[in-house]
Short mmCIF file of C-alpha atoms and ligand atoms in Angstrom, two decimals:
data_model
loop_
_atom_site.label_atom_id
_atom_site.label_comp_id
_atom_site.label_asym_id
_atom_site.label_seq_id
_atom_site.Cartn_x
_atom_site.Cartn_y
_atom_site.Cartn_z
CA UNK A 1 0.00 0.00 0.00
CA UNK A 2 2.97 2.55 1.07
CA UNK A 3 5.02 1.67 -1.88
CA UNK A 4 1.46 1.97 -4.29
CA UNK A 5 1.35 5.62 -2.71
CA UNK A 6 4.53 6.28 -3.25
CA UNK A 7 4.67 5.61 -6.65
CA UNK A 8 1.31 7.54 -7.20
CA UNK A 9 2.61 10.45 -5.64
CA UNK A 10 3.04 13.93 -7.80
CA UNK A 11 3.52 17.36 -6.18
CA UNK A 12 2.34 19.21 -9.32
CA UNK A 13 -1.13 17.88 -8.56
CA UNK A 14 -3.12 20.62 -7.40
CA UNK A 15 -6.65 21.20 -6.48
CA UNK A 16 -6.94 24.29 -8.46
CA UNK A 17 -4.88 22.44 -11.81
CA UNK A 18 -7.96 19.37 -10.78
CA UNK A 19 -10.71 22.84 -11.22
CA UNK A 20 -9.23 24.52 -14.14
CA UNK A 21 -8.80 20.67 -16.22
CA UNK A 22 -12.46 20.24 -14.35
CA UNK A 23 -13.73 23.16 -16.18
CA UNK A 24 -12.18 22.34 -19.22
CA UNK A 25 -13.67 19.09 -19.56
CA UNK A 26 -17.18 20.08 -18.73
CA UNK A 27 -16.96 22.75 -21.72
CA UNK A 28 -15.98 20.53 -24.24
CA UNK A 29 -18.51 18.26 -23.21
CA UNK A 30 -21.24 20.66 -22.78
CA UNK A 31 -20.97 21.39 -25.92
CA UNK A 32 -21.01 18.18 -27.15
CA UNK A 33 -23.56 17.12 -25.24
CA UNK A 34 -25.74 20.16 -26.70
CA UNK A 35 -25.07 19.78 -29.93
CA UNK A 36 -25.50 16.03 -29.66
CA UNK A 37 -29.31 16.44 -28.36
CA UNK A 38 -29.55 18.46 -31.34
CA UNK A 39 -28.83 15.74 -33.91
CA UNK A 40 -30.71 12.98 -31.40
CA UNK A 41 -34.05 15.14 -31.78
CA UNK A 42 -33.84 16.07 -35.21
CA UNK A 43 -33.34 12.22 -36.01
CA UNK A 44 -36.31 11.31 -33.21
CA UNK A 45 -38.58 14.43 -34.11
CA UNK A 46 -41.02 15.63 -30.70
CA UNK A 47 -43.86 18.06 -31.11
CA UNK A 48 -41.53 20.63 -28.66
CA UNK A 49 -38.39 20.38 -30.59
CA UNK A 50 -37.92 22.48 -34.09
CA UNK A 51 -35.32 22.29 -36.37
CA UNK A 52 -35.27 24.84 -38.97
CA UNK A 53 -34.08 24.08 -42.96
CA UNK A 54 -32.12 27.20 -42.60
CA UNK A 55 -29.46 28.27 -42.02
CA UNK A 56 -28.11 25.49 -45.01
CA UNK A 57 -24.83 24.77 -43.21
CA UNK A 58 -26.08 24.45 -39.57
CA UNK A 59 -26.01 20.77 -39.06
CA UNK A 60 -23.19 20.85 -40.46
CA UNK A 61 -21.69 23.05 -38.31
CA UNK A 62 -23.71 21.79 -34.91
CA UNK A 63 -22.42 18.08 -35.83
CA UNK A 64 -18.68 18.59 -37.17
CA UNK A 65 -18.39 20.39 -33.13
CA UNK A 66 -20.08 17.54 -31.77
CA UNK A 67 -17.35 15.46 -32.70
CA UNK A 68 -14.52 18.11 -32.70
CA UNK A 69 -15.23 18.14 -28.84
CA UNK A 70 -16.08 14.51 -28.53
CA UNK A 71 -12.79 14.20 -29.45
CA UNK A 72 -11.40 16.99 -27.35
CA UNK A 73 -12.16 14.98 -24.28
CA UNK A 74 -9.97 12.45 -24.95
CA UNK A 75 -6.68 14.10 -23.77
CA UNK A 76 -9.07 16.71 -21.39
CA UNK A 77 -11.03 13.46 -19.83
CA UNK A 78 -7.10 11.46 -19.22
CA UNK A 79 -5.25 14.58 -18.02
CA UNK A 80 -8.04 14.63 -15.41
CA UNK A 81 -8.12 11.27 -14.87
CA UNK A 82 -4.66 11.41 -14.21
CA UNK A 83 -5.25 14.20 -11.67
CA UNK A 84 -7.20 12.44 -9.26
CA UNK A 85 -5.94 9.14 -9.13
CA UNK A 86 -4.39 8.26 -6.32
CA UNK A 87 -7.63 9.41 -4.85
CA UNK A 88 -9.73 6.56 -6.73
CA UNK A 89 -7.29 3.97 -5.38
CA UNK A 90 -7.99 5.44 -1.79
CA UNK A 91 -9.71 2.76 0.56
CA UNK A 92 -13.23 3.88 1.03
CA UNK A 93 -14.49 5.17 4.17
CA UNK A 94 -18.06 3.41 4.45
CA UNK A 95 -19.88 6.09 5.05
CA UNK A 96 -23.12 6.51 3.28
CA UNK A 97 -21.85 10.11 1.87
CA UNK A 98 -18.74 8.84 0.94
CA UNK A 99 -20.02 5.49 -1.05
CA UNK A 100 -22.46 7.38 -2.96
CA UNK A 101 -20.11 9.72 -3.99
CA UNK A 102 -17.93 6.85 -4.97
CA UNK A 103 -20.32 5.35 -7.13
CA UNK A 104 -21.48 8.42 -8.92
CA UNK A 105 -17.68 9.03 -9.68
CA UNK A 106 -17.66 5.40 -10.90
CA UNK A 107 -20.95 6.06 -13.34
CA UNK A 108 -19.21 9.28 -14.63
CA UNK A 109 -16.04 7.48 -15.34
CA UNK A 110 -17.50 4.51 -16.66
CA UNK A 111 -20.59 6.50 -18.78
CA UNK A 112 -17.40 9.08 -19.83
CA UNK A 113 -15.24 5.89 -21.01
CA UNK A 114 -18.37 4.59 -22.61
CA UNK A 115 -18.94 7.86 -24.92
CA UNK A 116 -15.61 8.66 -26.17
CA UNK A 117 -14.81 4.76 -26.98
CA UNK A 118 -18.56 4.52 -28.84
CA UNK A 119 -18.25 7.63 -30.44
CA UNK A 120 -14.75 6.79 -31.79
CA UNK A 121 -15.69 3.17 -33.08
CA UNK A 122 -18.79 5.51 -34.99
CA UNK A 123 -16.80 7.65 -36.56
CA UNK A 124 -14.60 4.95 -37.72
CA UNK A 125 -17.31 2.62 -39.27
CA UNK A 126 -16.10 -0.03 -37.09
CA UNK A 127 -19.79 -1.24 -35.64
CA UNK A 128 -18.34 -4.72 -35.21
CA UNK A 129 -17.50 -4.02 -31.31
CA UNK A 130 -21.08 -2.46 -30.84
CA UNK A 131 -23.81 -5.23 -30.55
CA UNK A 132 -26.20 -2.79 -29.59
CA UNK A 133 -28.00 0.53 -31.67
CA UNK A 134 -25.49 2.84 -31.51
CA UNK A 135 -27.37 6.00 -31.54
CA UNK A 136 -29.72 4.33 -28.53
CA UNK A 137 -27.04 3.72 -26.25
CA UNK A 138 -25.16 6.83 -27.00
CA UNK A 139 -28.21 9.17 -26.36
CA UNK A 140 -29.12 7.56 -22.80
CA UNK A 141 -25.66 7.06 -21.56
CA UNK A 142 -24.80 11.08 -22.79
CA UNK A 143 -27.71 11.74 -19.61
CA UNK A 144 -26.07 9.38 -17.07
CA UNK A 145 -22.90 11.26 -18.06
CA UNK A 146 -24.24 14.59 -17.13
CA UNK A 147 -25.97 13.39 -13.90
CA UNK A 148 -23.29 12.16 -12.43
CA UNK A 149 -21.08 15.41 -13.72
CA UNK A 150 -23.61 17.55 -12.28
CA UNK A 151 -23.44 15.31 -8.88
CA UNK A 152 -19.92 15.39 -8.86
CA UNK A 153 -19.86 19.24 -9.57
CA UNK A 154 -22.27 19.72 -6.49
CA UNK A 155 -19.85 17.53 -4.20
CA UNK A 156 -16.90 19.29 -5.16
CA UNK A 157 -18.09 22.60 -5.76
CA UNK A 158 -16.58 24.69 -2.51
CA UNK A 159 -12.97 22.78 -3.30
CA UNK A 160 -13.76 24.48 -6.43
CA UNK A 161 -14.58 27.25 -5.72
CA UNK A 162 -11.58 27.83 -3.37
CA UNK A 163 -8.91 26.38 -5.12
CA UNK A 164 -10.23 28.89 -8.36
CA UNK A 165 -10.55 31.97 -5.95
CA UNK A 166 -6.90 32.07 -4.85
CA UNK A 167 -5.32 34.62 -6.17
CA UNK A 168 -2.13 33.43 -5.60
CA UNK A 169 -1.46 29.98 -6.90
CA UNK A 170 -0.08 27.38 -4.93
CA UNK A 171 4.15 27.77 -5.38
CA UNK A 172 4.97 25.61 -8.15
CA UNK A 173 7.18 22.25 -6.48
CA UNK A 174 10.71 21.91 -7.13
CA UNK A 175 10.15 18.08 -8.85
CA UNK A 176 12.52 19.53 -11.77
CA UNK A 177 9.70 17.56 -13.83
CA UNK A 178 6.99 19.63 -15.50
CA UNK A 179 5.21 22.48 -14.30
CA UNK A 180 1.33 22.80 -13.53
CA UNK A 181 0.87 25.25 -15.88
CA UNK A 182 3.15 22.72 -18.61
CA UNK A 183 0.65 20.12 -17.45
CA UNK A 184 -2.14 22.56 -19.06
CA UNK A 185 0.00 23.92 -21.66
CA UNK A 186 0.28 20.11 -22.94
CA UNK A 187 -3.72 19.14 -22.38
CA UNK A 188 -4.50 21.97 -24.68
CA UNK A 189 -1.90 20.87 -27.31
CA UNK A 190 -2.80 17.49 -27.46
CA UNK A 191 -7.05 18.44 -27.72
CA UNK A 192 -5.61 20.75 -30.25
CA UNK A 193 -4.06 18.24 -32.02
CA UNK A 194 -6.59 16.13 -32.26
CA UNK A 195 -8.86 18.51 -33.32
CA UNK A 196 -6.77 19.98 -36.45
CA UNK A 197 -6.04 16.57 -37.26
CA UNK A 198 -9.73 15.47 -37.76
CA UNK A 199 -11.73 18.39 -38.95
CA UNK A 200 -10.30 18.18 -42.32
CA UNK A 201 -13.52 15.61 -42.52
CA UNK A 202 -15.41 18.52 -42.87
CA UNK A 203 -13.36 20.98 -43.83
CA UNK A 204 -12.83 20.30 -48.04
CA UNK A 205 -9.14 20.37 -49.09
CA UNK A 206 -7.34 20.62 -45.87
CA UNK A 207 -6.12 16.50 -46.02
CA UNK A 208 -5.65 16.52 -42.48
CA UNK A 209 -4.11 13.20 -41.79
CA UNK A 210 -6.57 11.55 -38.81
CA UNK A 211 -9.98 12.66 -40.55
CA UNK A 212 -11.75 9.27 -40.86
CA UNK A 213 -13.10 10.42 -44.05
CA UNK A 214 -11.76 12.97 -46.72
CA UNK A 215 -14.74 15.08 -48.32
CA UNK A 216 -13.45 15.32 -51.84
CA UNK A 217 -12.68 11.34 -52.21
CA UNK A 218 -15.62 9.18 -53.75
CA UNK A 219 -17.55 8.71 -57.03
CA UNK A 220 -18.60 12.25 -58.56
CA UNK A 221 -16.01 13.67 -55.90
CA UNK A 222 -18.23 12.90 -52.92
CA UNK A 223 -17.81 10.03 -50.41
CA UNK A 224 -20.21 6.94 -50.25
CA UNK A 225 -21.63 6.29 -46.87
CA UNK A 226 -23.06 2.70 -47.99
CA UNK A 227 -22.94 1.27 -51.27
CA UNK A 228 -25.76 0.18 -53.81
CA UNK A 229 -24.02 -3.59 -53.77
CA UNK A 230 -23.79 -3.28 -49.85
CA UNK A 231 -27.93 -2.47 -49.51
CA UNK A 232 -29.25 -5.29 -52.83
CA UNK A 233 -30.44 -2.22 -54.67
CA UNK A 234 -28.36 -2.39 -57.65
CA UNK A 235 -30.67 -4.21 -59.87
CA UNK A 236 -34.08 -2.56 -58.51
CA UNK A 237 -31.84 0.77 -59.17
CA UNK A 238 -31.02 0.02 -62.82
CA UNK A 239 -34.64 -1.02 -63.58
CA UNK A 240 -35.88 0.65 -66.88
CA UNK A 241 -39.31 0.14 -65.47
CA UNK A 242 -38.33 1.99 -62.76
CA UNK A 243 -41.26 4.62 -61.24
CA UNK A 244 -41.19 7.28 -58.67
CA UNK A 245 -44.71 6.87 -56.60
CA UNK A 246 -46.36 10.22 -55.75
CA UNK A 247 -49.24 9.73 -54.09
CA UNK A 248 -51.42 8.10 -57.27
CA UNK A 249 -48.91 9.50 -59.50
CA UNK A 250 -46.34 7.55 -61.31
CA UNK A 251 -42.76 9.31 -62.78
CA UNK A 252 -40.71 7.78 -65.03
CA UNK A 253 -37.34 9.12 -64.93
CA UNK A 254 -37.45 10.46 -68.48
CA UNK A 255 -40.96 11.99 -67.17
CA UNK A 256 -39.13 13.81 -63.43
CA UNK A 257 -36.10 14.64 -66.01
CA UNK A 258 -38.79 16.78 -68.13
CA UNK A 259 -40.34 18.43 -65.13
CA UNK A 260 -38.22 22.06 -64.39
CA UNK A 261 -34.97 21.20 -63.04
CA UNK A 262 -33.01 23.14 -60.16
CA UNK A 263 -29.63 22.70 -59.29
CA UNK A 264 -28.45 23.93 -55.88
CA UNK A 265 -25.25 23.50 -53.62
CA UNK A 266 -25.99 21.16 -50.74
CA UNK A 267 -23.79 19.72 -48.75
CA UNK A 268 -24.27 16.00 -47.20
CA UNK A 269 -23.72 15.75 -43.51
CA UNK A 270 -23.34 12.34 -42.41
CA UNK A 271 -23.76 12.33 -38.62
CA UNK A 272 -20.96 10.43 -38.28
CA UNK A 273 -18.96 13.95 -38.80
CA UNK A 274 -17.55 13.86 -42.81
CA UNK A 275 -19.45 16.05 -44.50
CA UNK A 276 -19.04 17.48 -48.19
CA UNK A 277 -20.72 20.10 -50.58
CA UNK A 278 -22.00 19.10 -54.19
CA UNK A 279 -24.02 20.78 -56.89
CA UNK A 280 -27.22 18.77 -56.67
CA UNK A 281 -29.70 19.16 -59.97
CA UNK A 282 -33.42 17.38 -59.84
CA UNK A 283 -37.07 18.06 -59.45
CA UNK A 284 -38.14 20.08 -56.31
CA UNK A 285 -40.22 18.86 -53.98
CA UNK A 286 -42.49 21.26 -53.45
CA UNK A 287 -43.24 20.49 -57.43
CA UNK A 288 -44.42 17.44 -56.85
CA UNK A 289 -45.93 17.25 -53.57
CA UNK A 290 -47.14 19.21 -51.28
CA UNK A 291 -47.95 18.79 -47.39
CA UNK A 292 -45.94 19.15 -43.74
CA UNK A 293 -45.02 15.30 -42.91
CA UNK A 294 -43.74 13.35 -46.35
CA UNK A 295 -42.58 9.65 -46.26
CA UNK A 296 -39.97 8.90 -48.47
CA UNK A 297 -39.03 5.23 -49.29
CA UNK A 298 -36.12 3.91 -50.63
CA UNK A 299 -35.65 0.61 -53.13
CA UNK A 300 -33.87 -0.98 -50.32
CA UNK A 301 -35.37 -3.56 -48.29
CA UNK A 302 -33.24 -4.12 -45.22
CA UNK A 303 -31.86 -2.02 -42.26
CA UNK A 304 -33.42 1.22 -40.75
CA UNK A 305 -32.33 3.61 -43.52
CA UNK A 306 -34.81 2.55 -45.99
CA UNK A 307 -37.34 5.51 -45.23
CA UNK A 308 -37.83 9.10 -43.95
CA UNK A 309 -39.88 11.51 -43.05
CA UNK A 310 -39.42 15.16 -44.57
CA UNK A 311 -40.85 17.43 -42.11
CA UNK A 312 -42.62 21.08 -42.39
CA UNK A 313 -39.93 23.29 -42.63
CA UNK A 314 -38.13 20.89 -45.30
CA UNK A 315 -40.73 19.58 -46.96
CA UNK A 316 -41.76 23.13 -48.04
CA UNK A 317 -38.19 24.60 -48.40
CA UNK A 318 -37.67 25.31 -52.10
CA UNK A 319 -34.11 24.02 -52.05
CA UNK A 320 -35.36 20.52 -51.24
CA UNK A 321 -34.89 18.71 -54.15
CA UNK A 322 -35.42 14.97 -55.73
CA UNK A 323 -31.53 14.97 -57.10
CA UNK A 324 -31.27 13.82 -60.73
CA UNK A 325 -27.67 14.85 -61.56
CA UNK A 326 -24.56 15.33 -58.85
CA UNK A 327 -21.92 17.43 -59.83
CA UNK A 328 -23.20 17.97 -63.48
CA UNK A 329 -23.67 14.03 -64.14
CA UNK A 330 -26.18 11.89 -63.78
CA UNK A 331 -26.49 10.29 -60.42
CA UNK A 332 -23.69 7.52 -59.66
CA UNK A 333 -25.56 4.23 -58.46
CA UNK A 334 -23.90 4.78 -54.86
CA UNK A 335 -25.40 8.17 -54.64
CA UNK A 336 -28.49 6.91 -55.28
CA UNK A 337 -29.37 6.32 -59.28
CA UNK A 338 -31.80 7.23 -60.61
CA UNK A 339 -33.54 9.43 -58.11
CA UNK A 340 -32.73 10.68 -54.19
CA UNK A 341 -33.78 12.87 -51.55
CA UNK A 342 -30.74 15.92 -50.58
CA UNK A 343 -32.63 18.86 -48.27
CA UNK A 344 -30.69 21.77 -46.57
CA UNK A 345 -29.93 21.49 -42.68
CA UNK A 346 -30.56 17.76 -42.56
CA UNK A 347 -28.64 15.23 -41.68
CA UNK A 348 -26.98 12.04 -43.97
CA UNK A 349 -28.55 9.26 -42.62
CA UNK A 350 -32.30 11.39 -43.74
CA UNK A 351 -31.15 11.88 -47.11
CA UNK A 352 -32.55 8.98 -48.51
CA UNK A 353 -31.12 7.69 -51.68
CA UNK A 354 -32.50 5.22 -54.15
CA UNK A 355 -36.37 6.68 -53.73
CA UNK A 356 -39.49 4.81 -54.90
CA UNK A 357 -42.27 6.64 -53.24
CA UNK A 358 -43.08 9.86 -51.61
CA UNK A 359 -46.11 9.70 -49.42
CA UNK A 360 -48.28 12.61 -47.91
CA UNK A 361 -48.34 11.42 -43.79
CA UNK A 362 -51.60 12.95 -41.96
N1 LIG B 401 -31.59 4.25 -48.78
C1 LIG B 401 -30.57 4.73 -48.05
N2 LIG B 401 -30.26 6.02 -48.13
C2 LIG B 401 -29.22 6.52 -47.41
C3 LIG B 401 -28.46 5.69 -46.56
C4 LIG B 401 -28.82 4.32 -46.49
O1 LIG B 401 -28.20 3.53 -45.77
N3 LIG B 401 -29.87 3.88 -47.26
N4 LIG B 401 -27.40 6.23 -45.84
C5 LIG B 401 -27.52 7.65 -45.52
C6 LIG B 401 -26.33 8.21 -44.91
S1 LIG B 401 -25.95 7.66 -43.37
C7 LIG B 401 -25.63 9.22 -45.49
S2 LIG B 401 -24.38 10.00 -44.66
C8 LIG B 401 -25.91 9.67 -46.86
C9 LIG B 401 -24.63 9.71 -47.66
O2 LIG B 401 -24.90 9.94 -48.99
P1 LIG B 401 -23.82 9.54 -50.07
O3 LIG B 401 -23.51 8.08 -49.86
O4 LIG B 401 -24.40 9.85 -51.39
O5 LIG B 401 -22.62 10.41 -49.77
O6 LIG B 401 -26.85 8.82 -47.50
C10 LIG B 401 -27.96 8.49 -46.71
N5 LIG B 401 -28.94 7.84 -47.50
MO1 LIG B 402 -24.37 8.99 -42.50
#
């Protein structure tokens, strides 16, 4: 136990370096948090929340800083970690004030651990670790996160308080090893980092070297997020006698390609943080249908991406459009050939590609 102390033992740990790494952390993942209700509502639509289809770019921006500080945790979340502990290795005292606080430090680590590692797997496609719905588990272990911050918070809040008030810090100890204020120096560096390193997944042309995804790399000079061969569309797709159901309408594609075509700059957001601008040309949607809740259903079959629902603000924005044509050619099969759904301020996984119906919803 003495020699486990020992060897735990820093003198540039500090209360107030613990507050101001504290304070950090809860930024970035305030922020995240926010902006990750944000894409969780807009996704599971309630009657209280609204998301507008302006600003164009919003999602865009709201989700590429949901993972920009997701990520920021990661060296925020271990410097504090590292901060406290010794402390976690401390034998409990088994008091009732003292166990609860103990377990609600365990839930934040644990629920903290939990996001960061999730999020990361997300970002990199890599669902084989997850055997559960991502975006489920993510969502309900984001509010056991922020309980047990705002717990913790409340515990710790005089300590705090104090060790932010004093004016003068504590005198920095003669270890000959690095200084509090290198300790923070280095956090912000290393979130830095990370963050310059990714965003180029959102950012066109920057080829930062971590982004999971570069934005200009894919058929028609935008990336695929899943594949006609991947969903068993490709034949349905290519299908001369292929229609577009309106209602009791039926559109051939020669018949949307004579309606007035539009071509507008969209960008697609995937939630999973690439995102990418491309000139989108098609029918409109307000052209074809009009109403405040439209299903739209894909060729595909399986998984939960098949359909959508285009909601007021959307389904009557003029730049919605039924995309024809990306980047001045006609829609490449993985972009959804011959007909699919791009609307501003939405996210990726609701543009559905490969349409087959639009349906007015009461
Ligand atoms: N039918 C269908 N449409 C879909 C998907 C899907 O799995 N099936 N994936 C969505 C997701 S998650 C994204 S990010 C966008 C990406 O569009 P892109 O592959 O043309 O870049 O398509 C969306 N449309
Ligand atoms: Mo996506």
């Amino acid at each position: 136990m003495k020699t486990a102390l020992v060897r735990f033992h820093s003198a540039v740990r500090s209360p107030r370096l613990t507050s101001r790494q504290g304070l950090a952390l809860a930024t970035a993942f305030g922020i995240c948090f926010v902006t990750g209700l944000f894409s969780h509502f807009i996704q599971q639509p309630t009657s209280w929340f609204y998301w507008p289809s302006r600003p164009v770019q919003l999602y865009r921006f709201t989700q590429g800083l949901h993972v920009a500080t997701g990520l920021a945790t990661i060296p925020l979340l271990s410097v504090k970690l590292w901060s406290v502990y010794p402390k976690l290795f401390r034998w409990p005292r088994f008091a009732a004030a003292d166990l609860i606080e103990r377990g609600s430090l365990a839930l934040l680590v644990a629920a903290a651990l939990f996001q960061v590692v999730t999020g990361v797997f997300n970002i990199s496609l890599w669902y084989a670790p997850m055997p559960f719905f991502f975006p489920a588990a993510h969502y309900w272990t984001a509010w056991l996160a922020v309980g047990s911050i705002l717990v913790h918070v409340g515990v710790k809040l005089p300590i705090i308080r104090r060790s932010l008030r004093r004016t003068k810090p504590r005198p920095e100890p003669a270890t000959g090893g690095i200084s509090r204020r290198g300790v923070l120096i280095a956090t912000g560096l290393a979130a830095g980092t990370i963050t310059a390193a990714t965003v180029g997944q959102t950012i066109p042309n920057l080829n930062t070297p971590l982004a999971p995804r570069r934005p200009n790399v894919g058929p028609q000079g935008v990336p695929v997020n899943a594949t006609a061969i991947g969903l068993g569309v490709v034949e349905a797709a290519q299908d001369p006698n292929w229609r577009l159901t309106v209602g009791d309408r039926q559109y051939s594609l020669a018949g949307l390609q004579a309606l007035p075509q539009h071509t507008f700059r969209l960008p697609i957001t995937c939630v999973e943080g690439w995102s990418a601008e491309g000139d989108w040309t098609g029918v409109r949607l307000i052209d074809l249908i009009d109403g405040d809740r439209i299903l739209v259903r894909s060729l595909q079959q399986r998984g939960i991406y098949h359909s959508s629902i285009v909601e007021g603000p959307h389904a009557r924005d003029p730049l919605t459009l039924l995309a024809l044509r990306l980047n001045g050619e006609v829609l490449h099969l993985d972009h959804g050939y011959p007909c699919r759904l791009i609307a501003p301020n939405r996210p990726g996984v609701m543009q559905t590609k490969w349409l087959s119906s639009l349906e007015l919803l009461p």
